[in-house]
Amino acid sequence: MKKLLIIACMLFSIELMAQDGKYKVTDADYDNDKVEMADTMRSNGKIYVVVGVIFILFMGITFYLYSIDKKVSALEKEIENPQEQ
Amino acid sequence: MNILKKHWWKFLALALVSYAILGGLLLEVPRLAILNETIRNLYFHVTMWFGMIILLLVSVIYSILYLSKGKNEYDFRAVEFANIGILFGVLGIITGMLWATYTWGEPWSGDAKQNTSAIALLIYLAYLVLRGSIEDEQQRARISAIYNIFAFAALIPLLFILPRLTDSMHPGNGGNPGFNYYDLDDKLRLVFYPAVVGWTLLGVWLVSLRVRLKEIALKLINDN
């Protein structure tokens, strides 16, 4: 956890970078499978990430379709009762 | 046509296509040589064609209704159902070419069903051209309704009969094993049929939007 925090800090803080690192990240940190990461999304060649992307795209397009649908409904209402607005 | 203004079936379409995407990509499929994971295209490529057939069937029903009742609303429902049906067909051809590249070795191998479905699409594109070329509204509606009936009558033998009389690489055609070979596998069916319904409903949603816009435009023209 500590290591992770330090990695995160080093990524986002220039000040910490300037301190010349109390902890040096080595290759071993990247191979360390004792630290739990978001492994489900990384298994099977990360195919689940692709599934997620496709799903998000579909939801986004559908949401857009739904907003068009609402605009059409608004137009229909306006045409039926033009005085009301 | 009040059902087109209700919402529940749109959420049903959303849920079913979501299921097709998530279930279709993640659930277990049979491990077959050459096909490999591309068997999952059953839920996407094949459903486009099933959706197209359903949409075009509804289109021709509206054309027949127009010829017997003569109401304009039947005419533009027929054309919008045909429009989205053609869209599904074009998407089906394009996805089929991508799939064929990696399973049959080339995008267009002159496969009997590839050729006949391309001809069928051209016949339907001619339907749109025909409509565009007639100025008079009533004439356009009547002539194109009759053409639509002929187009649908040609579609059925082109897609379902001719490819079976010759050799086709599509499952269930020519010397190839029937659709049941893998399609009627229970696990595949569990995703396939909901996917067909979902994609078709999504198509109907697109149709309904275009029909409603057309009705608004007509009302504006009539009011002014």
Tab-separated table of C-alpha atoms in Angstrom:
chain	number	residue	atom	x	y	z
A	1	MET	CA	0.000	0.000	0.000
A	2	LYS	CA	2.809	2.329	1.014
A	3	LYS	CA	4.681	1.551	-2.167
A	4	LEU	CA	1.611	2.261	-4.193
A	5	LEU	CA	1.104	5.577	-2.454
A	6	ILE	CA	4.674	6.547	-3.159
A	7	ILE	CA	4.372	5.553	-6.807
A	8	ALA	CA	1.211	7.614	-7.053
A	9	CYS	CA	2.866	10.586	-5.378
A	10	MET	CA	5.876	10.369	-7.652
A	11	LEU	CA	3.610	10.362	-10.650
A	12	PHE	CA	1.615	13.379	-9.615
A	13	SER	CA	3.973	15.534	-7.584
A	14	ILE	CA	6.974	17.334	-8.958
A	15	GLU	CA	8.127	18.181	-5.410
A	16	LEU	CA	8.475	14.540	-4.459
A	17	MET	CA	10.395	13.890	-7.640
A	18	ALA	CA	12.808	16.579	-6.597
A	19	GLN	CA	13.545	14.875	-3.283
A	20	ASP	CA	15.374	12.219	-5.248
A	21	GLY	CA	13.254	9.340	-4.019
A	22	LYS	CA	13.450	7.656	-0.653
A	23	TYR	CA	12.168	4.501	-2.270
A	24	LYS	CA	13.448	3.361	-5.598
A	25	VAL	CA	10.979	1.489	-7.779
A	26	THR	CA	12.621	-1.518	-9.346
A	27	ASP	CA	11.513	-4.140	-11.839
A	28	ALA	CA	10.710	-6.399	-8.914
A	29	ASP	CA	7.854	-4.070	-7.953
A	30	TYR	CA	6.247	-4.628	-11.289
A	31	ASP	CA	6.565	-8.402	-10.997
A	32	ASN	CA	5.305	-8.414	-7.416
A	33	ASP	CA	2.108	-10.432	-7.539
A	34	LYS	CA	1.597	-10.244	-3.768
A	35	VAL	CA	0.086	-6.791	-4.185
A	36	GLU	CA	-3.556	-7.055	-5.170
A	37	MET	CA	-4.360	-5.040	-8.245
A	38	ALA	CA	-7.514	-4.804	-10.359
A	39	ASP	CA	-6.783	-8.203	-11.739
A	40	THR	CA	-10.176	-9.155	-13.143
A	41	MET	CA	-9.891	-6.395	-15.689
A	42	ARG	CA	-6.351	-7.522	-16.482
A	43	SER	CA	-7.011	-11.242	-16.977
A	44	ASN	CA	-7.432	-13.028	-20.300
A	45	GLY	CA	-5.362	-10.474	-22.164
A	46	LYS	CA	-7.510	-7.661	-20.690
A	47	ILE	CA	-10.427	-8.610	-22.905
A	48	TYR	CA	-12.843	-7.363	-20.231
A	49	VAL	CA	-11.565	-3.840	-20.759
A	50	VAL	CA	-12.601	-4.111	-24.400
A	51	VAL	CA	-15.981	-5.492	-23.366
A	52	GLY	CA	-16.344	-2.494	-21.058
A	53	VAL	CA	-15.423	-0.033	-23.801
A	54	ILE	CA	-17.912	-1.549	-26.246
A	55	PHE	CA	-20.611	-1.485	-23.575
A	56	ILE	CA	-19.925	2.156	-22.657
A	57	LEU	CA	-20.048	3.142	-26.327
A	58	PHE	CA	-23.364	1.381	-26.744
A	59	MET	CA	-24.779	3.049	-23.631
A	60	GLY	CA	-23.573	6.444	-24.822
A	61	ILE	CA	-25.082	6.067	-28.279
A	62	THR	CA	-28.335	4.818	-26.785
A	63	PHE	CA	-28.440	7.736	-24.391
A	64	TYR	CA	-27.987	10.090	-27.341
A	65	LEU	CA	-30.803	8.290	-29.154
A	66	TYR	CA	-32.968	8.749	-26.077
A	67	SER	CA	-32.267	12.488	-25.973
A	68	ILE	CA	-33.245	12.773	-29.659
A	69	ASP	CA	-36.409	10.877	-28.776
A	70	LYS	CA	-37.211	13.427	-26.067
A	71	LYS	CA	-36.629	16.337	-28.429
A	72	VAL	CA	-39.012	14.787	-30.941
A	73	SER	CA	-41.598	14.387	-28.161
A	74	ALA	CA	-41.176	18.058	-27.251
A	75	LEU	CA	-41.701	19.070	-30.878
A	76	GLU	CA	-44.826	16.916	-31.062
A	77	LYS	CA	-46.246	18.593	-27.975
A	78	GLU	CA	-45.481	22.034	-29.334
A	79	ILE	CA	-47.232	21.260	-32.606
A	80	GLU	CA	-50.306	19.922	-30.866
A	81	ASN	CA	-50.621	22.878	-28.453
A	82	PRO	CA	-48.781	25.771	-30.110
A	83	GLN	CA	-50.041	28.430	-27.646
A	84	GLU	CA	-48.736	26.660	-24.536
A	85	GLN	CA	-45.045	26.536	-25.401
B	1	MET	CA	-49.323	3.661	-33.450
B	2	ASN	CA	-49.431	4.879	-29.878
B	3	ILE	CA	-47.120	2.084	-28.834
B	4	LEU	CA	-44.337	3.917	-30.683
B	5	LYS	CA	-44.639	6.770	-28.202
B	6	LYS	CA	-44.381	4.549	-25.150
B	7	HIS	CA	-41.015	3.951	-23.632
B	8	TRP	CA	-40.883	0.478	-22.101
B	9	TRP	CA	-39.926	-1.336	-25.290
B	10	LYS	CA	-36.997	1.025	-25.791
B	11	PHE	CA	-35.616	0.004	-22.422
B	12	LEU	CA	-36.267	-3.596	-23.392
B	13	ALA	CA	-34.202	-3.018	-26.549
B	14	LEU	CA	-31.454	-1.443	-24.453
B	15	ALA	CA	-31.475	-4.341	-21.979
B	16	LEU	CA	-31.501	-7.045	-24.648
B	17	VAL	CA	-28.686	-5.511	-26.722
B	18	SER	CA	-26.667	-4.942	-23.531
B	19	TYR	CA	-27.190	-8.623	-22.774
B	20	ALA	CA	-26.099	-9.495	-26.316
B	21	ILE	CA	-22.913	-7.438	-25.907
B	22	LEU	CA	-21.997	-8.577	-22.400
B	23	GLY	CA	-23.288	-12.146	-22.625
B	24	GLY	CA	-22.212	-12.493	-26.223
B	25	LEU	CA	-18.638	-11.523	-25.438
B	26	LEU	CA	-18.262	-13.188	-22.047
B	27	LEU	CA	-20.398	-16.351	-21.905
B	28	GLU	CA	-19.067	-19.726	-22.953
B	29	VAL	CA	-19.142	-20.692	-26.638
B	30	PRO	CA	-18.230	-23.945	-28.377
B	31	ARG	CA	-14.570	-24.200	-29.329
B	32	LEU	CA	-14.600	-24.880	-33.062
B	33	ALA	CA	-11.641	-24.908	-35.420
B	34	ILE	CA	-11.232	-21.962	-37.850
B	35	LEU	CA	-14.195	-20.145	-36.271
B	36	ASN	CA	-12.494	-19.792	-32.881
B	37	GLU	CA	-13.885	-16.815	-30.966
B	38	THR	CA	-15.457	-15.386	-34.140
B	39	ILE	CA	-18.409	-17.690	-33.497
B	40	ARG	CA	-19.554	-14.804	-31.268
B	41	ASN	CA	-20.363	-12.888	-34.455
B	42	LEU	CA	-23.526	-14.974	-34.430
B	43	TYR	CA	-24.883	-12.431	-31.920
B	44	PHE	CA	-23.940	-9.429	-34.027
B	45	HIS	CA	-23.546	-10.236	-37.738
B	46	VAL	CA	-26.320	-12.836	-38.016
B	47	THR	CA	-28.721	-10.793	-35.883
B	48	MET	CA	-28.370	-7.903	-38.351
B	49	TRP	CA	-29.825	-10.123	-41.089
B	50	PHE	CA	-32.603	-11.453	-38.893
B	51	GLY	CA	-33.426	-7.867	-37.937
B	52	MET	CA	-33.376	-6.818	-41.589
B	53	ILE	CA	-35.815	-9.566	-42.601
B	54	ILE	CA	-38.225	-8.593	-39.809
B	55	LEU	CA	-38.041	-4.864	-40.614
B	56	LEU	CA	-38.512	-5.468	-44.343
B	57	LEU	CA	-41.443	-7.786	-43.612
B	58	VAL	CA	-43.118	-5.022	-41.608
B	59	SER	CA	-42.330	-2.620	-44.451
B	60	VAL	CA	-44.079	-4.787	-47.045
B	61	ILE	CA	-47.058	-5.232	-44.702
B	62	TYR	CA	-47.401	-1.441	-44.534
B	63	SER	CA	-47.137	-1.277	-48.332
B	64	ILE	CA	-49.998	-3.765	-48.664
B	65	LEU	CA	-51.986	-1.799	-46.076
B	66	TYR	CA	-51.363	1.360	-48.099
B	67	LEU	CA	-52.623	-0.273	-51.284
B	68	SER	CA	-55.808	-1.447	-49.575
B	69	LYS	CA	-56.534	1.595	-47.345
B	70	GLY	CA	-54.741	4.395	-49.188
B	71	LYS	CA	-53.616	6.248	-46.048
B	72	ASN	CA	-50.404	8.256	-46.375
B	73	GLU	CA	-49.172	7.227	-42.930
B	74	TYR	CA	-48.902	3.639	-44.165
B	75	ASP	CA	-46.745	4.796	-47.042
B	76	PHE	CA	-44.134	6.568	-44.963
B	77	ARG	CA	-44.060	3.826	-42.386
B	78	ALA	CA	-43.305	1.421	-45.217
B	79	VAL	CA	-40.411	3.541	-46.451
B	80	GLU	CA	-38.900	4.108	-42.997
B	81	PHE	CA	-39.030	0.412	-42.126
B	82	ALA	CA	-37.350	-0.272	-45.472
B	83	ASN	CA	-34.709	2.404	-44.753
B	84	ILE	CA	-33.608	0.891	-41.447
B	85	GLY	CA	-33.911	-2.616	-42.896
B	86	ILE	CA	-31.497	-1.586	-45.655
B	87	LEU	CA	-29.179	-0.033	-43.047
B	88	PHE	CA	-29.124	-3.359	-41.175
B	89	GLY	CA	-28.475	-5.192	-44.444
B	90	VAL	CA	-25.540	-2.947	-45.366
B	91	LEU	CA	-24.088	-3.392	-41.870
B	92	GLY	CA	-24.627	-7.144	-42.285
B	93	ILE	CA	-22.703	-7.200	-45.579
B	94	ILE	CA	-19.818	-5.128	-44.183
B	95	THR	CA	-19.502	-7.173	-40.966
B	96	GLY	CA	-19.812	-10.340	-43.041
B	97	MET	CA	-16.889	-9.243	-45.221
B	98	LEU	CA	-14.752	-8.614	-42.150
B	99	TRP	CA	-15.703	-12.001	-40.717
B	100	ALA	CA	-15.085	-13.746	-44.050
B	101	THR	CA	-11.615	-12.228	-44.325
B	102	TYR	CA	-10.486	-14.192	-41.289
B	103	THR	CA	-12.480	-17.399	-41.729
B	104	TRP	CA	-12.923	-17.876	-45.478
B	105	GLY	CA	-9.648	-16.176	-46.400
B	106	GLU	CA	-10.956	-13.175	-48.339
B	107	PRO	CA	-13.670	-10.549	-47.880
B	108	TRP	CA	-15.588	-11.457	-51.041
B	109	SER	CA	-15.212	-14.994	-52.272
B	110	GLY	CA	-18.222	-14.923	-54.570
B	111	ASP	CA	-20.040	-17.127	-52.093
B	112	ALA	CA	-23.597	-17.810	-53.274
B	113	LYS	CA	-25.231	-16.168	-50.272
B	114	GLN	CA	-22.890	-13.170	-50.398
B	115	ASN	CA	-23.823	-12.582	-54.023
B	116	THR	CA	-27.561	-13.041	-53.580
B	117	SER	CA	-27.695	-10.804	-50.507
B	118	ALA	CA	-25.835	-8.099	-52.440
B	119	ILE	CA	-28.393	-8.433	-55.257
B	120	ALA	CA	-31.228	-8.227	-52.721
B	121	LEU	CA	-29.757	-5.033	-51.281
B	122	LEU	CA	-29.442	-3.523	-54.765
B	123	ILE	CA	-33.112	-4.315	-55.391
B	124	TYR	CA	-34.006	-2.446	-52.203
B	125	LEU	CA	-31.717	0.481	-53.044
B	126	ALA	CA	-33.616	0.702	-56.343
B	127	TYR	CA	-36.784	1.046	-54.229
B	128	LEU	CA	-35.360	4.211	-52.678
B	129	VAL	CA	-34.202	5.501	-56.078
B	130	LEU	CA	-37.659	4.818	-57.507
B	131	ARG	CA	-39.281	6.805	-54.698
B	132	GLY	CA	-36.893	9.673	-55.217
B	133	SER	CA	-37.663	9.867	-58.913
B	134	ILE	CA	-41.452	10.333	-58.701
B	135	GLU	CA	-42.703	13.803	-57.841
B	136	ASP	CA	-46.395	13.156	-57.435
B	137	GLU	CA	-47.055	11.943	-53.901
B	138	GLN	CA	-49.874	9.508	-54.609
B	139	GLN	CA	-48.145	8.028	-57.609
B	140	ARG	CA	-44.928	7.642	-55.660
B	141	ALA	CA	-46.698	5.924	-52.806
B	142	ARG	CA	-48.652	3.525	-55.023
B	143	ILE	CA	-45.884	2.588	-57.458
B	144	SER	CA	-43.305	2.132	-54.719
B	145	ALA	CA	-45.730	0.052	-52.635
B	146	ILE	CA	-46.158	-2.343	-55.551
B	147	TYR	CA	-42.402	-2.371	-56.132
B	148	ASN	CA	-41.866	-3.123	-52.436
B	149	ILE	CA	-44.049	-6.224	-52.709
B	150	PHE	CA	-41.985	-7.456	-55.660
B	151	ALA	CA	-38.763	-6.624	-53.824
B	152	PHE	CA	-39.809	-8.668	-50.809
B	153	ALA	CA	-40.966	-11.489	-53.063
B	154	ALA	CA	-37.476	-11.491	-54.609
B	155	LEU	CA	-35.735	-11.227	-51.234
B	156	ILE	CA	-37.010	-14.559	-49.920
B	157	PRO	CA	-35.721	-16.790	-52.750
B	158	LEU	CA	-32.510	-14.738	-52.968
B	159	LEU	CA	-31.651	-15.251	-49.310
B	160	PHE	CA	-33.267	-18.545	-48.441
B	161	ILE	CA	-33.731	-20.658	-51.575
B	162	LEU	CA	-31.072	-19.910	-54.209
B	163	PRO	CA	-28.073	-20.302	-51.855
B	164	ARG	CA	-29.396	-23.719	-50.855
B	165	LEU	CA	-29.526	-24.903	-54.455
B	166	THR	CA	-25.841	-24.359	-54.985
B	167	ASP	CA	-22.682	-24.433	-52.903
B	168	SER	CA	-22.365	-21.819	-50.219
B	169	MET	CA	-20.021	-21.540	-47.293
B	170	HIS	CA	-22.766	-20.113	-45.117
B	171	PRO	CA	-23.996	-22.676	-42.587
B	172	GLY	CA	-27.169	-24.420	-43.694
B	173	ASN	CA	-26.565	-23.812	-47.394
B	174	GLY	CA	-25.366	-26.044	-50.199
B	175	GLY	CA	-23.198	-28.858	-48.980
B	176	ASN	CA	-22.647	-27.250	-45.596
B	177	PRO	CA	-24.184	-28.647	-42.443
B	178	GLY	CA	-27.466	-27.089	-41.373
B	179	PHE	CA	-27.812	-24.039	-39.213
B	180	ASN	CA	-28.461	-26.410	-36.303
B	181	TYR	CA	-24.874	-27.623	-36.550
B	182	TYR	CA	-23.816	-24.978	-34.102
B	183	ASP	CA	-26.497	-22.345	-34.106
B	184	LEU	CA	-29.104	-24.392	-32.357
B	185	ASP	CA	-26.743	-25.252	-29.558
B	186	ASP	CA	-28.650	-24.394	-26.370
B	187	LYS	CA	-26.033	-22.066	-24.952
B	188	LEU	CA	-25.803	-20.087	-28.193
B	189	ARG	CA	-29.573	-19.876	-28.472
B	190	LEU	CA	-29.734	-18.394	-24.984
B	191	VAL	CA	-28.026	-15.255	-26.272
B	192	PHE	CA	-28.935	-15.425	-29.946
B	193	TYR	CA	-32.719	-15.079	-29.736
B	194	PRO	CA	-32.720	-12.228	-27.195
B	195	ALA	CA	-30.064	-10.550	-29.359
B	196	VAL	CA	-32.301	-10.794	-32.450
B	197	VAL	CA	-35.214	-9.247	-30.536
B	198	GLY	CA	-32.969	-6.546	-29.047
B	199	TRP	CA	-31.348	-5.441	-32.303
B	200	THR	CA	-34.720	-5.504	-34.074
B	201	LEU	CA	-36.326	-3.357	-31.382
B	202	LEU	CA	-33.396	-0.954	-31.648
B	203	GLY	CA	-34.143	-0.756	-35.377
B	204	VAL	CA	-37.825	-0.116	-34.650
B	205	TRP	CA	-36.753	2.700	-32.328
B	206	LEU	CA	-34.812	4.319	-35.176
B	207	VAL	CA	-37.831	3.808	-37.448
B	208	SER	CA	-40.167	5.409	-34.907
B	209	LEU	CA	-37.951	8.496	-34.600
B	210	ARG	CA	-37.897	8.997	-38.363
B	211	VAL	CA	-41.650	8.402	-38.679
B	212	ARG	CA	-42.383	10.922	-35.927
B	213	LEU	CA	-40.086	13.525	-37.466
B	214	LYS	CA	-41.841	13.029	-40.793
B	215	GLU	CA	-45.238	13.503	-39.165
B	216	ILE	CA	-44.038	16.726	-37.535
B	217	ALA	CA	-42.705	17.981	-40.861
B	218	LEU	CA	-46.009	17.140	-42.575
B	219	LYS	CA	-48.005	18.976	-39.913
B	220	LEU	CA	-45.799	22.041	-40.289
B	221	ILE	CA	-46.305	22.003	-44.064
B	222	ASN	CA	-50.065	21.595	-43.663
B	223	ASP	CA	-50.346	24.373	-41.065
B	224	ASN	CA	-48.497	26.918	-43.136
